[in-house]
């Protein structure tokens, strides 16, 4: 719970600036007041009896016996020896002083100098033997309480030297309240609070009877040293102990740094934030990118110059003829390359022929395998909890969260409204106490009463649980800090401005006429509001309304919990009202978790109805704890049609694009709708089989897998489908070749390329699964297996489908309705298609001419360097606003939260077991009051709050150790025992036997013994805080200390507050600095004797578990992407027969695609996070498709020049890649632009569109040009094989001709031989 109660202490007697009054003698040794004269008739309501002193003009009394002993004990500064002590106070007055000290010392004793100086003021005013020299009674009333006629004092004044008052004030100014992190002075300065408090205002409040504590009016006059009053008045000045020296000059009793700035050691301020990386006046990364660009361009132009010079020096200009190769010319790698290619071709040819021969059997077996694997989906465990998705079970933040929740329970649930008004102008209010102030339009009575009505309605929510057959109301589930075991509705923690009036309409509407300093005005709710926001811990304001500021559930409501959007401390100009209902959180398997969800559902329904009500005078942003998950689920459901449409578009494209249309009459025959559907089913089967397989293994799945993996596998699968089908359509069946053999031969030629890409991508994702992020790991595992299964199904089930479809087409049967046969017309001769024709006639001649190639290299080098620059500036994180759609009410709440909230989330510094809190060294290592270490835990946190812009901490940590020590202080009434049996007496007990203090007259600094610590700590934690004892631990600390079965402390927590954090970068920085601070604290506390070496302090708040990943995601991401790139190089090299150059160029192009993608992310406001990392891993997979097919096609081409080989690869394989990858992805991606979820729009539409377009331009523009310059030389092993095959075919043809007796005719027909060579060359093409 937030803060404790702090009370002001009553002062005795003081005077008016004029020296005329009831005090007639102003002389040293004379009294102005003596003894008690009963209750003040002018005080109608007081928190304690307003007993006033009697007017007296008599000499000071000489004290002896019990009177002297009591004075010596309570006011030792008046004591002047046993035989020479005079005073102006009776035993009754000393006893009243003692009771008043019990209220004040409980909060001031942590700083002995302050407590001593405050007691000195009280004792001097009440008991000083020279009282009449600075006290002047100005008003009295007749009384006969003693049996004799007396004059009781109603008003008096005193004269102080200004230096005395200032020194006393400054000794107390910085004393902290450990439970709140605020200042004690805030409750002792009334309407001014801590920020505006001065010595004059501090003393004036002590003498204001409206504060509920002062028994009579006190007027103060603070005079400079050179100011004389006359008439015997001598302004009082006595010894004041500075907070850093301690009473009596004892440094051991000096206040600590947390309560006294003068005690703080000289700590160097934090090192300044490093300047951005610069070289001279320029951005360092810009210079690096420019130098890289210049270097690459220089090297390229030098390469061009070298090639030009080499070509000019070459005598033989004919370079187009293929060289003759012998086996002795081949290197080992070339031989290996040939064997590798031939082995794969033969294997896949035989496999394809076999599958095409038995299509129905293969389809049946494949279907059974898919069904068996997919059956695992019954066991699927779909993870939607963000913690489970993004935080590894063994990550530090997850372990810390689990430790915190196991010991202290989950973080409470917040249901909140941020209320604003439209078209309400501000107005002025002239307050009797605060002067003329500007009030914003939202602080109007009709608005506040409407807020009260809404609040009452929400607190009265009752909802029926069908599952549990009971009504659920707020008291069943609410967070009730002061009555957690059996709360009523009034015990529930509900914070709003109306809690300053205890949610009572009558109190809010109260008005009184009051006179202050001769000015009379009406006092109402505005005055009480202004008082409470400045002094929220007060039990009674200073107005005649005499209202408390405490909430109805017993705790203070700090202004940042009631209003928002104010500047500095101008609370009257607040632009928003805040209503917060806190509920307990429960485990998901706890029945009460269902209760909470039902209640919050009804809460949302009511606020939505209220918002739509035209009669409402205000509008608001709102959020329930369940809102985020609700909105994510809603948008997921709403976006399912978008994904469905996207898949349909892809399906339609594949179905139509696969068709080979020879004439209008054969459209229904030549279409491939059934085959396209089969291809889609193969992809979906691989995805579902993968998910089912991992479900068998117990690996959880997620919506990311459902949304992303099918797209990825479609990109890979569709590409392979197009490569295979288009090659089959273009390839002429050889003479005498059966359909099955034809399909096997085509598969043998294209399957190695399909294998190359599939294995590269699958290994890429399997390596990506090494990451610690659960969502990324499960995605990578499913993607890897899906791609592998997709390849296996393509060379089995899909090949079988192609065999059946080819048979159908040859028999001129309709697609879909295969039982219907078309009439007439055989298929025309196969055409190469428009795309290949365009590539051959238009695209390649333009792209691969010398000027275009140079321009392409320059442009892409520039693009790469620009991408490098922007990549180095890519922000890291994921703002929570992106998790909901643009039309979500949650987004409006986040905007209001960032705009109006004045304080950040609470953060706990949690200690593990192994620290001895009960030892003196142990307590001193934690606390921040007198006697504590200067580098104690709470002191270090206090240091950090002095630099909030660096530490991101604003309010210091509350400390149960400090408050426990103060609670034990014998000068307070907190810890008392019954005289006769030692039973604990709560401070609220009025039993006459509760006179024995728990700790009697402690020597030196108060610290409990081990026995006292173990005995009284549990009592402190269950003690109810109240006026007599504001240090009770119930509510603030009862859940902050956890014991084991032996009574040992196993976990504690200390609560501080962050500054308002606006974005993921600030949340991440806050986590990092909090961990650094906790590590420093851990290191210090481990040096305390008796501390376990494994003891640890760690910071925890509800957001850390989400933002921890961003501390390491850049490093992890780079490692993961590097691991994913390795197989793209190795597999390409191995499957191409150790072709290192092809592997390197493959890798280089994919790397450029990645760099440019991250650069575009920066330009398009896409942060780097786990979701974008998933897409970047996907980018590698898709880039392999764009790059590897073309690289392999170039490597095995036998054209004489690199330009010709690049042209052939682009025409044949580039067209398939364009049709299969780019045109498959783009329609589906464009549909995603219409999704409602921002995550889909940003990370799936924008990023996938970027990946696809960059992959397309790099694969079809940059890579052909790169290969034409730097590609590997012609594969001589393949060339030798071709030459040997041509020679064999030539000899065979010559033999046939000779045998037929046609030798001479053949000699006359050289063209015929050339055509045969061309045919043989075509047939021998790899």
PDB file of C-alpha atoms in Angstrom, residues 330-551:
ATOM      1  CA  UNK A 330      40.152 -31.172 -64.716  1.00  0.00           C
ATOM      2  CA  UNK A 331      40.824 -30.269 -61.131  1.00  0.00           C
ATOM      3  CA  UNK A 332      39.657 -32.383 -58.194  1.00  0.00           C
ATOM      4  CA  UNK A 333      36.852 -29.958 -57.338  1.00  0.00           C
ATOM      5  CA  UNK A 334      35.604 -30.039 -60.932  1.00  0.00           C
ATOM      6  CA  UNK A 335      35.541 -33.813 -60.925  1.00  0.00           C
ATOM      7  CA  UNK A 336      33.755 -33.768 -57.592  1.00  0.00           C
ATOM      8  CA  UNK A 337      31.264 -31.250 -58.924  1.00  0.00           C
ATOM      9  CA  UNK A 338      30.497 -33.441 -61.911  1.00  0.00           C
ATOM     10  CA  UNK A 339      30.043 -36.555 -59.792  1.00  0.00           C
ATOM     11  CA  UNK A 340      27.831 -34.689 -57.335  1.00  0.00           C
ATOM     12  CA  UNK A 341      25.562 -33.317 -60.041  1.00  0.00           C
ATOM     13  CA  UNK A 342      25.344 -36.592 -61.929  1.00  0.00           C
ATOM     14  CA  UNK A 343      24.659 -38.555 -58.743  1.00  0.00           C
ATOM     15  CA  UNK A 344      21.782 -36.244 -57.802  1.00  0.00           C
ATOM     16  CA  UNK A 345      20.386 -36.195 -61.330  1.00  0.00           C
ATOM     17  CA  UNK A 346      20.358 -39.985 -61.646  1.00  0.00           C
ATOM     18  CA  UNK A 347      18.874 -40.455 -58.193  1.00  0.00           C
ATOM     19  CA  UNK A 348      16.095 -37.936 -58.724  1.00  0.00           C
ATOM     20  CA  UNK A 349      15.422 -39.200 -62.292  1.00  0.00           C
ATOM     21  CA  UNK A 350      14.892 -42.736 -61.067  1.00  0.00           C
ATOM     22  CA  UNK A 351      12.853 -41.522 -58.123  1.00  0.00           C
ATOM     23  CA  UNK A 352      10.663 -39.318 -60.300  1.00  0.00           C
ATOM     24  CA  UNK A 353      10.082 -42.099 -62.821  1.00  0.00           C
ATOM     25  CA  UNK A 354       9.056 -44.507 -60.066  1.00  0.00           C
ATOM     26  CA  UNK A 355       6.697 -42.024 -58.401  1.00  0.00           C
ATOM     27  CA  UNK A 356       5.120 -41.045 -61.735  1.00  0.00           C
ATOM     28  CA  UNK A 357       4.567 -44.712 -62.490  1.00  0.00           C
ATOM     29  CA  UNK A 358       2.602 -45.363 -59.312  1.00  0.00           C
ATOM     30  CA  UNK A 359       0.904 -42.028 -58.558  1.00  0.00           C
ATOM     31  CA  UNK A 360      -2.125 -43.329 -56.684  1.00  0.00           C
ATOM     32  CA  UNK A 361      -0.034 -45.482 -54.369  1.00  0.00           C
ATOM     33  CA  UNK A 362       2.345 -42.612 -53.622  1.00  0.00           C
ATOM     34  CA  UNK A 363      -0.533 -40.214 -52.968  1.00  0.00           C
ATOM     35  CA  UNK A 364      -2.159 -42.742 -50.653  1.00  0.00           C
ATOM     36  CA  UNK A 365       1.015 -43.385 -48.653  1.00  0.00           C
ATOM     37  CA  UNK A 366       1.791 -39.639 -48.466  1.00  0.00           C
ATOM     38  CA  UNK A 367      -1.734 -38.876 -47.330  1.00  0.00           C
ATOM     39  CA  UNK A 368      -1.540 -41.470 -44.560  1.00  0.00           C
ATOM     40  CA  UNK A 369       1.775 -40.073 -43.322  1.00  0.00           C
ATOM     41  CA  UNK A 370       0.384 -36.516 -43.362  1.00  0.00           C
ATOM     42  CA  UNK A 371      -2.744 -37.606 -41.489  1.00  0.00           C
ATOM     43  CA  UNK A 372      -0.718 -39.453 -38.847  1.00  0.00           C
ATOM     44  CA  UNK A 373       1.558 -36.486 -38.267  1.00  0.00           C
ATOM     45  CA  UNK A 374      -1.314 -33.986 -38.386  1.00  0.00           C
ATOM     46  CA  UNK A 375      -3.222 -35.972 -35.759  1.00  0.00           C
ATOM     47  CA  UNK A 376      -0.795 -34.536 -33.253  1.00  0.00           C
ATOM     48  CA  UNK A 377      -2.745 -31.260 -33.601  1.00  0.00           C
ATOM     49  CA  UNK A 378      -5.207 -32.773 -31.142  1.00  0.00           C
ATOM     50  CA  UNK A 379      -2.504 -32.305 -28.514  1.00  0.00           C
ATOM     51  CA  UNK A 380      -1.564 -28.797 -29.627  1.00  0.00           C
ATOM     52  CA  UNK A 381      -0.883 -26.279 -26.879  1.00  0.00           C
ATOM     53  CA  UNK A 382      -1.411 -22.801 -28.308  1.00  0.00           C
ATOM     54  CA  UNK A 383       0.498 -20.189 -26.319  1.00  0.00           C
ATOM     55  CA  UNK A 384      -1.120 -16.747 -26.089  1.00  0.00           C
ATOM     56  CA  UNK A 385       0.453 -15.525 -22.841  1.00  0.00           C
ATOM     57  CA  UNK A 386       2.991 -12.835 -23.868  1.00  0.00           C
ATOM     58  CA  UNK A 387       5.306 -13.907 -21.053  1.00  0.00           C
ATOM     59  CA  UNK A 388       5.383 -17.477 -22.360  1.00  0.00           C
ATOM     60  CA  UNK A 389       5.912 -16.227 -25.915  1.00  0.00           C
ATOM     61  CA  UNK A 390       8.751 -13.791 -25.486  1.00  0.00           C
ATOM     62  CA  UNK A 391      10.511 -14.730 -22.265  1.00  0.00           C
ATOM     63  CA  UNK A 392      12.491 -17.950 -21.969  1.00  0.00           C
ATOM     64  CA  UNK A 393      11.634 -20.044 -18.894  1.00  0.00           C
ATOM     65  CA  UNK A 394      15.260 -19.909 -17.772  1.00  0.00           C
ATOM     66  CA  UNK A 395      15.851 -16.260 -18.602  1.00  0.00           C
ATOM     67  CA  UNK A 396      16.804 -13.988 -15.752  1.00  0.00           C
ATOM     68  CA  UNK A 397      13.648 -11.878 -15.915  1.00  0.00           C
ATOM     69  CA  UNK A 398      11.433 -14.959 -16.005  1.00  0.00           C
ATOM     70  CA  UNK A 399      13.153 -16.526 -12.995  1.00  0.00           C
ATOM     71  CA  UNK A 400      12.918 -13.244 -11.112  1.00  0.00           C
ATOM     72  CA  UNK A 401       9.226 -12.970 -11.943  1.00  0.00           C
ATOM     73  CA  UNK A 402       8.600 -16.532 -10.810  1.00  0.00           C
ATOM     74  CA  UNK A 403      10.473 -15.890  -7.545  1.00  0.00           C
ATOM     75  CA  UNK A 404       8.513 -12.697  -6.907  1.00  0.00           C
ATOM     76  CA  UNK A 405       5.138 -14.233  -7.696  1.00  0.00           C
ATOM     77  CA  UNK A 406       5.866 -17.354  -5.647  1.00  0.00           C
ATOM     78  CA  UNK A 407       6.662 -15.264  -2.571  1.00  0.00           C
ATOM     79  CA  UNK A 408       4.526 -12.162  -2.920  1.00  0.00           C
ATOM     80  CA  UNK A 409       1.849 -13.155  -5.382  1.00  0.00           C
ATOM     81  CA  UNK A 410       1.244 -11.758  -8.878  1.00  0.00           C
ATOM     82  CA  UNK A 411       1.139  -8.004  -9.435  1.00  0.00           C
ATOM     83  CA  UNK A 412      -2.340  -6.680  -8.692  1.00  0.00           C
ATOM     84  CA  UNK A 413      -4.716  -6.051 -11.588  1.00  0.00           C
ATOM     85  CA  UNK A 414      -5.425  -2.473 -12.651  1.00  0.00           C
ATOM     86  CA  UNK A 415      -8.757  -1.228 -14.000  1.00  0.00           C
ATOM     87  CA  UNK A 416      -8.486   2.431 -14.801  1.00  0.00           C
ATOM     88  CA  UNK A 417     -10.264   5.421 -16.319  1.00  0.00           C
ATOM     89  CA  UNK A 418      -8.531   8.619 -17.422  1.00  0.00           C
ATOM     90  CA  UNK A 419     -11.285  11.222 -17.670  1.00  0.00           C
ATOM     91  CA  UNK A 420     -11.220  14.430 -19.697  1.00  0.00           C
ATOM     92  CA  UNK A 421     -13.800  16.983 -20.791  1.00  0.00           C
ATOM     93  CA  UNK A 422     -14.430  18.811 -24.019  1.00  0.00           C
ATOM     94  CA  UNK A 423     -15.273  22.493 -24.413  1.00  0.00           C
ATOM     95  CA  UNK A 424     -14.913  23.375 -20.733  1.00  0.00           C
ATOM     96  CA  UNK A 425     -13.140  26.641 -20.140  1.00  0.00           C
ATOM     97  CA  UNK A 426     -11.030  27.223 -17.056  1.00  0.00           C
ATOM     98  CA  UNK A 427     -12.107  29.595 -14.303  1.00  0.00           C
ATOM     99  CA  UNK A 428     -10.613  31.469 -11.348  1.00  0.00           C
ATOM    100  CA  UNK A 429     -11.223  30.666  -7.705  1.00  0.00           C
ATOM    101  CA  UNK A 430     -10.158  32.950  -4.867  1.00  0.00           C
ATOM    102  CA  UNK A 431      -9.348  30.637  -1.980  1.00  0.00           C
ATOM    103  CA  UNK A 432      -9.276  31.955   1.555  1.00  0.00           C
ATOM    104  CA  UNK A 433      -6.205  29.822   2.197  1.00  0.00           C
ATOM    105  CA  UNK A 434      -4.420  29.563  -1.135  1.00  0.00           C
ATOM    106  CA  UNK A 435      -5.253  32.836  -2.833  1.00  0.00           C
ATOM    107  CA  UNK A 436      -6.485  33.272  -6.370  1.00  0.00           C
ATOM    108  CA  UNK A 437      -5.919  30.184  -8.498  1.00  0.00           C
ATOM    109  CA  UNK A 438      -6.855  29.034 -11.957  1.00  0.00           C
ATOM    110  CA  UNK A 439      -9.031  25.908 -12.079  1.00  0.00           C
ATOM    111  CA  UNK A 440      -9.369  23.793 -15.192  1.00  0.00           C
ATOM    112  CA  UNK A 441     -12.854  23.081 -16.531  1.00  0.00           C
ATOM    113  CA  UNK A 442     -12.725  19.440 -15.492  1.00  0.00           C
ATOM    114  CA  UNK A 443     -12.587  20.480 -11.823  1.00  0.00           C
ATOM    115  CA  UNK A 444     -16.239  21.497 -11.807  1.00  0.00           C
ATOM    116  CA  UNK A 445     -18.817  20.201  -9.310  1.00  0.00           C
ATOM    117  CA  UNK A 446     -21.102  18.636 -11.915  1.00  0.00           C
ATOM    118  CA  UNK A 447     -18.185  16.722 -13.446  1.00  0.00           C
ATOM    119  CA  UNK A 448     -16.950  15.491 -10.072  1.00  0.00           C
ATOM    120  CA  UNK A 449     -20.417  14.422  -8.970  1.00  0.00           C
ATOM    121  CA  UNK A 450     -20.838  12.559 -12.230  1.00  0.00           C
ATOM    122  CA  UNK A 451     -17.484  10.910 -11.561  1.00  0.00           C
ATOM    123  CA  UNK A 452     -18.792   9.881  -8.131  1.00  0.00           C
ATOM    124  CA  UNK A 453     -21.925   8.390  -9.697  1.00  0.00           C
ATOM    125  CA  UNK A 454     -19.861   6.396 -12.199  1.00  0.00           C
ATOM    126  CA  UNK A 455     -17.460   5.286  -9.506  1.00  0.00           C
ATOM    127  CA  UNK A 456     -20.310   4.148  -7.268  1.00  0.00           C
ATOM    128  CA  UNK A 457     -21.856   2.247 -10.149  1.00  0.00           C
ATOM    129  CA  UNK A 458     -18.582   0.482 -10.899  1.00  0.00           C
ATOM    130  CA  UNK A 459     -17.965  -0.383  -7.261  1.00  0.00           C
ATOM    131  CA  UNK A 460     -21.466  -1.848  -7.104  1.00  0.00           C
ATOM    132  CA  UNK A 461     -20.918  -4.283  -9.979  1.00  0.00           C
ATOM    133  CA  UNK A 462     -22.360  -7.714  -9.295  1.00  0.00           C
ATOM    134  CA  UNK A 463     -22.066 -10.422 -11.916  1.00  0.00           C
ATOM    135  CA  UNK A 464     -23.364 -13.987 -11.918  1.00  0.00           C
ATOM    136  CA  UNK A 465     -20.885 -16.805 -12.482  1.00  0.00           C
ATOM    137  CA  UNK A 466     -22.646 -19.610 -14.291  1.00  0.00           C
ATOM    138  CA  UNK A 467     -19.655 -21.866 -13.865  1.00  0.00           C
ATOM    139  CA  UNK A 468     -19.372 -21.387 -10.115  1.00  0.00           C
ATOM    140  CA  UNK A 469     -23.066 -20.672  -9.431  1.00  0.00           C
ATOM    141  CA  UNK A 470     -22.547 -17.530  -7.372  1.00  0.00           C
ATOM    142  CA  UNK A 471     -22.697 -13.747  -7.598  1.00  0.00           C
ATOM    143  CA  UNK A 472     -19.343 -11.998  -7.834  1.00  0.00           C
ATOM    144  CA  UNK A 473     -18.962  -8.537  -6.300  1.00  0.00           C
ATOM    145  CA  UNK A 474     -15.946  -6.312  -5.864  1.00  0.00           C
ATOM    146  CA  UNK A 475     -15.184  -7.389  -2.296  1.00  0.00           C
ATOM    147  CA  UNK A 476     -14.668 -10.964  -3.532  1.00  0.00           C
ATOM    148  CA  UNK A 477     -11.708  -9.990  -5.695  1.00  0.00           C
ATOM    149  CA  UNK A 478     -10.490  -6.510  -4.733  1.00  0.00           C
ATOM    150  CA  UNK A 479      -7.108  -5.513  -3.398  1.00  0.00           C
ATOM    151  CA  UNK A 480      -7.817  -4.473   0.212  1.00  0.00           C
ATOM    152  CA  UNK A 481      -4.456  -3.549   1.789  1.00  0.00           C
ATOM    153  CA  UNK A 482      -5.752  -2.852   5.295  1.00  0.00           C
ATOM    154  CA  UNK A 483      -8.240  -5.701   5.516  1.00  0.00           C
ATOM    155  CA  UNK A 484      -7.063  -8.409   3.137  1.00  0.00           C
ATOM    156  CA  UNK A 485      -8.692 -11.345   4.917  1.00  0.00           C
ATOM    157  CA  UNK A 486     -12.339 -10.267   4.999  1.00  0.00           C
ATOM    158  CA  UNK A 487     -12.818  -7.041   3.054  1.00  0.00           C
ATOM    159  CA  UNK A 488     -16.000  -5.069   2.638  1.00  0.00           C
ATOM    160  CA  UNK A 489     -16.680  -2.878  -0.392  1.00  0.00           C
ATOM    161  CA  UNK A 490     -15.299   0.127   1.551  1.00  0.00           C
ATOM    162  CA  UNK A 491     -12.021  -1.725   2.203  1.00  0.00           C
ATOM    163  CA  UNK A 492     -11.274  -2.058  -1.517  1.00  0.00           C
ATOM    164  CA  UNK A 493      -8.459   0.028  -2.945  1.00  0.00           C
ATOM    165  CA  UNK A 494     -10.214   2.528  -5.194  1.00  0.00           C
ATOM    166  CA  UNK A 495      -8.339   5.743  -5.904  1.00  0.00           C
ATOM    167  CA  UNK A 496      -9.884   8.908  -7.278  1.00  0.00           C
ATOM    168  CA  UNK A 497     -10.274  12.561  -6.420  1.00  0.00           C
ATOM    169  CA  UNK A 498     -13.574  11.817  -4.681  1.00  0.00           C
ATOM    170  CA  UNK A 499     -11.700   9.760  -2.106  1.00  0.00           C
ATOM    171  CA  UNK A 500     -10.575  13.071  -0.595  1.00  0.00           C
ATOM    172  CA  UNK A 501     -14.245  13.232   0.463  1.00  0.00           C
ATOM    173  CA  UNK A 502     -14.434   9.493   1.263  1.00  0.00           C
ATOM    174  CA  UNK A 503     -16.760   9.106  -1.764  1.00  0.00           C
ATOM    175  CA  UNK A 504     -19.434  10.991   0.186  1.00  0.00           C
ATOM    176  CA  UNK A 505     -21.664  13.383  -1.747  1.00  0.00           C
ATOM    177  CA  UNK A 506     -22.712  15.271   1.401  1.00  0.00           C
ATOM    178  CA  UNK A 507     -19.117  15.972   2.393  1.00  0.00           C
ATOM    179  CA  UNK A 508     -18.313  17.123  -1.121  1.00  0.00           C
ATOM    180  CA  UNK A 509     -21.198  19.610  -1.100  1.00  0.00           C
ATOM    181  CA  UNK A 510     -20.377  20.995   2.365  1.00  0.00           C
ATOM    182  CA  UNK A 511     -19.700  24.732   2.632  1.00  0.00           C
ATOM    183  CA  UNK A 512     -18.882  26.905   5.639  1.00  0.00           C
ATOM    184  CA  UNK A 513     -18.187  30.572   6.185  1.00  0.00           C
ATOM    185  CA  UNK A 514     -14.768  31.069   7.739  1.00  0.00           C
ATOM    186  CA  UNK A 515     -12.654  34.015   8.777  1.00  0.00           C
ATOM    187  CA  UNK A 516      -8.889  33.918   8.471  1.00  0.00           C
ATOM    188  CA  UNK A 517      -6.692  36.926   9.281  1.00  0.00           C
ATOM    189  CA  UNK A 518      -9.717  39.208   9.219  1.00  0.00           C
ATOM    190  CA  UNK A 519     -10.887  38.002   5.833  1.00  0.00           C
ATOM    191  CA  UNK A 520     -14.198  36.166   5.633  1.00  0.00           C
ATOM    192  CA  UNK A 521     -15.158  33.870   2.777  1.00  0.00           C
ATOM    193  CA  UNK A 522     -17.027  30.708   1.929  1.00  0.00           C
ATOM    194  CA  UNK A 523     -14.932  27.561   2.161  1.00  0.00           C
ATOM    195  CA  UNK A 524     -15.911  24.489   0.122  1.00  0.00           C
ATOM    196  CA  UNK A 525     -14.688  21.446  -1.765  1.00  0.00           C
ATOM    197  CA  UNK A 526     -12.033  23.325  -3.734  1.00  0.00           C
ATOM    198  CA  UNK A 527     -10.246  24.409  -0.544  1.00  0.00           C
ATOM    199  CA  UNK A 528     -10.318  20.872   0.797  1.00  0.00           C
ATOM    200  CA  UNK A 529      -9.061  19.499  -2.528  1.00  0.00           C
ATOM    201  CA  UNK A 530      -6.177  21.975  -2.609  1.00  0.00           C
ATOM    202  CA  UNK A 531      -5.262  21.097   0.948  1.00  0.00           C
ATOM    203  CA  UNK A 532      -5.339  17.342   0.326  1.00  0.00           C
ATOM    204  CA  UNK A 533      -3.253  17.330  -2.846  1.00  0.00           C
ATOM    205  CA  UNK A 534      -0.568  19.209  -0.927  1.00  0.00           C
ATOM    206  CA  UNK A 535      -0.938  17.176   2.263  1.00  0.00           C
ATOM    207  CA  UNK A 536      -2.555  13.837   1.343  1.00  0.00           C
ATOM    208  CA  UNK A 537      -1.599  12.166   4.641  1.00  0.00           C
ATOM    209  CA  UNK A 538      -3.691  14.501   6.802  1.00  0.00           C
ATOM    210  CA  UNK A 539      -6.550  13.257   8.951  1.00  0.00           C
ATOM    211  CA  UNK A 540      -8.097  16.726   9.085  1.00  0.00           C
ATOM    212  CA  UNK A 541      -7.712  19.784   6.930  1.00  0.00           C
ATOM    213  CA  UNK A 542      -7.199  23.320   8.256  1.00  0.00           C
ATOM    214  CA  UNK A 543     -10.620  24.547   7.162  1.00  0.00           C
ATOM    215  CA  UNK A 544     -13.749  24.631   9.282  1.00  0.00           C
ATOM    216  CA  UNK A 545     -14.995  21.773   7.115  1.00  0.00           C
ATOM    217  CA  UNK A 546     -12.768  19.601   9.315  1.00  0.00           C
ATOM    218  CA  UNK A 547     -12.637  16.845   6.709  1.00  0.00           C
ATOM    219  CA  UNK A 548     -10.041  14.088   6.409  1.00  0.00           C
ATOM    220  CA  UNK A 549      -7.936  13.568   3.297  1.00  0.00           C
ATOM    221  CA  UNK A 550      -7.638   9.817   3.808  1.00  0.00           C
ATOM    222  CA  UNK A 551      -9.526   7.453   1.495  1.00  0.00           C
TER     223      UNK A 551
END
